[in-house]
Amino acid sequence: MTLPDHHLTQGERRVRSFHPHWKRLIGPFVALVLIAAASGAALWFMPEWEFASYSRIAVVVIALILLTIWSFVPYLRWKNTGYVLTTHRFTISQGVLNKSTDEIPIAKVNTVSSDQTFAERLLGCGTLTVESAGDRGEIVLRDIPRIQDVRTDLFRLVEDVSDGEIDGR
């Protein structure tokens, strides 16, 4: 995932690594099924005529373009978005071609809060808000899986740092 082990500092250990919740893939999956069904039906029911081969090629090209935009790209965004919680920092990494990484030192975290709708409670995900003393102030992270566990780990690490137990033991 993100933040390979050789990028960890001395005494730093990985607590949790994860992607956004899988619910982000529901829309792309539905698009995949609908586009495949629609293009298959278009190819099946296309009448034979002089330019039928060009029409079939056009259907396939349009289907591939739509699949790329509505299924493949969202999947790549999901796959290339990663969160890593270590004993020293919380790293948010995202991007397919261009990579963007935000790191929040655990020592600078002021407040950790979570928010869940009813549906998110059923799925076990939610929105995590991390307020820090850094430049950005507040970072809102949506679709965090096992939100209560992540919040508990993050809060515990913040407490350990404030108590002087930097390595989280």
CSV table of C-alpha atoms in Angstrom, one decimal:
chain,number,residue,atom,x,y,z
A,1,MET,CA,0.0,0.0,0.0
A,2,THR,CA,1.4,3.5,0.8
A,3,LEU,CA,4.3,4.3,3.0
A,4,PRO,CA,6.6,1.3,2.6
A,5,ASP,CA,8.3,0.0,5.7
A,6,HIS,CA,11.7,1.4,4.7
A,7,HIS,CA,10.1,4.9,5.0
A,8,LEU,CA,9.3,4.5,8.6
A,9,THR,CA,11.5,6.3,11.1
A,10,GLN,CA,13.5,4.6,13.8
A,11,GLY,CA,11.1,3.4,16.5
A,12,GLU,CA,8.0,4.0,14.3
A,13,ARG,CA,5.6,1.1,13.7
A,14,ARG,CA,2.6,0.7,11.5
A,15,VAL,CA,-0.6,0.5,13.4
A,16,ARG,CA,-3.1,0.3,10.6
A,17,SER,CA,-3.2,0.6,6.7
A,18,PHE,CA,-6.3,0.8,4.7
A,19,HIS,CA,-8.2,2.0,1.6
A,20,PRO,CA,-11.4,3.9,1.6
A,21,HIS,CA,-14.5,1.8,2.2
A,22,TRP,CA,-15.6,-0.5,-0.6
A,23,LYS,CA,-18.9,1.3,-0.9
A,24,ARG,CA,-17.1,3.7,-3.2
A,25,LEU,CA,-17.0,0.9,-5.7
A,26,ILE,CA,-20.8,0.3,-5.8
A,27,GLY,CA,-21.4,3.1,-8.5
A,28,PRO,CA,-18.5,1.9,-10.7
A,29,PHE,CA,-19.7,-1.7,-10.5
A,30,VAL,CA,-23.3,-0.8,-11.4
A,31,ALA,CA,-21.9,1.3,-14.3
A,32,LEU,CA,-19.9,-1.7,-15.4
A,33,VAL,CA,-22.9,-4.0,-15.4
A,34,LEU,CA,-25.2,-1.6,-17.1
A,35,ILE,CA,-22.7,-0.6,-19.8
A,36,ALA,CA,-21.8,-4.3,-20.5
A,37,ALA,CA,-25.5,-5.2,-20.7
A,38,ALA,CA,-26.4,-2.2,-22.9
A,39,SER,CA,-23.5,-2.8,-25.3
A,40,GLY,CA,-24.2,-6.5,-25.4
A,41,ALA,CA,-27.9,-5.9,-26.2
A,42,ALA,CA,-26.9,-3.3,-28.8
A,43,LEU,CA,-24.6,-5.7,-30.5
A,44,TRP,CA,-27.1,-8.6,-30.3
A,45,PHE,CA,-30.1,-6.7,-31.7
A,46,MET,CA,-28.2,-4.7,-34.3
A,47,PRO,CA,-29.7,-5.5,-37.7
A,48,GLU,CA,-27.5,-6.6,-40.6
A,49,TRP,CA,-27.0,-3.8,-43.1
A,50,GLU,CA,-24.3,-2.3,-45.2
A,51,PHE,CA,-22.5,-0.5,-42.3
A,52,ALA,CA,-23.2,-3.0,-39.5
A,53,SER,CA,-19.5,-3.7,-38.9
A,54,TYR,CA,-18.8,0.0,-38.4
A,55,SER,CA,-21.8,0.3,-36.1
A,56,ARG,CA,-20.5,-2.7,-34.0
A,57,ILE,CA,-17.1,-1.1,-33.8
A,58,ALA,CA,-18.7,2.2,-32.7
A,59,VAL,CA,-20.7,0.4,-30.0
A,60,VAL,CA,-17.5,-1.3,-28.7
A,61,VAL,CA,-15.5,1.9,-28.7
A,62,ILE,CA,-18.2,3.9,-26.9
A,63,ALA,CA,-18.6,1.1,-24.3
A,64,LEU,CA,-14.9,1.0,-23.7
A,65,ILE,CA,-14.8,4.8,-23.3
A,66,LEU,CA,-17.7,4.7,-20.9
A,67,LEU,CA,-16.2,1.8,-18.9
A,68,THR,CA,-12.9,3.7,-18.6
A,69,ILE,CA,-14.5,6.9,-17.4
A,70,TRP,CA,-17.2,5.4,-15.1
A,71,SER,CA,-15.6,2.1,-13.9
A,72,PHE,CA,-11.9,1.8,-14.4
A,73,VAL,CA,-10.8,5.4,-13.4
A,74,PRO,CA,-12.9,5.3,-10.1
A,75,TYR,CA,-11.5,1.9,-9.3
A,76,LEU,CA,-7.9,3.2,-9.8
A,77,ARG,CA,-8.7,6.2,-7.6
A,78,TRP,CA,-10.0,3.9,-4.9
A,79,LYS,CA,-7.0,1.5,-5.2
A,80,ASN,CA,-4.5,4.4,-5.1
A,81,THR,CA,-6.0,6.1,-2.1
A,82,GLY,CA,-4.4,4.8,1.0
A,83,TYR,CA,-4.3,5.7,4.7
A,84,VAL,CA,-1.5,4.7,7.0
A,85,LEU,CA,-1.6,5.2,10.7
A,86,THR,CA,1.7,4.8,12.5
A,87,THR,CA,2.9,5.5,16.0
A,88,HIS,CA,4.2,8.9,14.8
A,89,ARG,CA,2.0,10.1,11.9
A,90,PHE,CA,-1.2,9.7,10.0
A,91,THR,CA,-0.5,9.6,6.2
A,92,ILE,CA,-3.1,10.2,3.5
A,93,SER,CA,-1.9,9.3,0.0
A,94,GLN,CA,-3.9,9.6,-3.2
A,95,GLY,CA,-3.4,9.9,-6.9
A,96,VAL,CA,-3.1,7.6,-9.9
A,97,LEU,CA,-0.6,9.4,-12.2
A,98,ASN,CA,0.2,12.3,-9.9
A,99,LYS,CA,0.7,11.4,-6.2
A,100,SER,CA,-0.4,13.6,-3.3
A,101,THR,CA,0.6,12.8,0.2
A,102,ASP,CA,-0.5,14.5,3.4
A,103,GLU,CA,1.1,13.6,6.7
A,104,ILE,CA,-0.2,14.7,10.1
A,105,PRO,CA,2.2,14.2,13.0
A,106,ILE,CA,0.4,12.5,15.8
A,107,ALA,CA,1.8,15.1,18.2
A,108,LYS,CA,0.0,17.9,16.3
A,109,VAL,CA,-3.4,16.2,16.4
A,110,ASN,CA,-5.8,18.3,18.6
A,111,THR,CA,-9.2,16.6,17.9
A,112,VAL,CA,-10.4,13.4,16.4
A,113,SER,CA,-14.1,13.0,15.6
A,114,SER,CA,-16.3,10.7,13.6
A,115,ASP,CA,-19.7,11.1,11.9
A,116,GLN,CA,-21.9,8.3,10.5
A,117,THR,CA,-25.2,8.2,8.8
A,118,PHE,CA,-27.5,5.3,9.5
A,119,ALA,CA,-26.4,3.5,6.3
A,120,GLU,CA,-22.8,4.1,7.1
A,121,ARG,CA,-23.4,2.6,10.6
A,122,LEU,CA,-24.7,-0.5,8.9
A,123,LEU,CA,-21.7,-0.7,6.6
A,124,GLY,CA,-19.2,0.1,9.4
A,125,CYS,CA,-17.8,3.2,7.7
A,126,GLY,CA,-18.0,6.9,8.2
A,127,THR,CA,-16.4,10.3,8.0
A,128,LEU,CA,-13.3,11.0,10.2
A,129,THR,CA,-12.4,14.6,11.0
A,130,VAL,CA,-8.9,15.2,12.2
A,131,GLU,CA,-8.1,18.7,13.5
A,132,SER,CA,-4.4,19.5,13.8
A,133,ALA,CA,-2.2,22.4,14.7
A,134,GLY,CA,-0.8,22.4,11.2
A,135,ASP,CA,-1.4,24.7,8.2
A,136,ARG,CA,-4.5,22.9,7.0
A,137,GLY,CA,-6.2,22.9,10.3
A,138,GLU,CA,-8.9,20.3,9.7
A,139,ILE,CA,-8.9,17.4,7.4
A,140,VAL,CA,-12.2,15.6,6.6
A,141,LEU,CA,-11.8,12.0,5.4
A,142,ARG,CA,-14.9,10.3,4.0
A,143,ASP,CA,-15.7,6.6,3.7
A,144,ILE,CA,-13.3,5.4,6.3
A,145,PRO,CA,-13.8,1.6,6.9
A,146,ARG,CA,-14.1,0.4,10.5
A,147,ILE,CA,-14.3,4.1,11.6
A,148,GLN,CA,-14.7,3.4,15.3
A,149,ASP,CA,-11.5,1.2,15.4
A,150,VAL,CA,-9.6,3.8,13.4
A,151,ARG,CA,-10.8,6.6,15.7
A,152,THR,CA,-10.0,4.6,18.8
A,153,ASP,CA,-6.4,3.8,17.5
A,154,LEU,CA,-5.8,7.5,16.5
A,155,PHE,CA,-7.2,8.8,19.8
A,156,ARG,CA,-5.0,6.2,21.8
A,157,LEU,CA,-1.9,7.3,19.8
A,158,VAL,CA,-2.7,11.0,20.5
A,159,GLU,CA,-3.0,10.2,24.2
A,160,ASP,CA,0.2,8.2,24.2
A,161,VAL,CA,2.1,11.1,22.6
A,162,SER,CA,0.6,13.6,25.1
A,163,ASP,CA,1.7,11.2,28.0
A,164,GLY,CA,5.2,11.0,26.6
A,165,GLU,CA,5.0,7.5,25.3
A,166,ILE,CA,6.1,8.3,21.7
A,167,ASP,CA,6.3,4.8,20.4
A,168,GLY,CA,2.8,3.9,21.5
A,169,ARG,CA,3.7,1.0,23.9
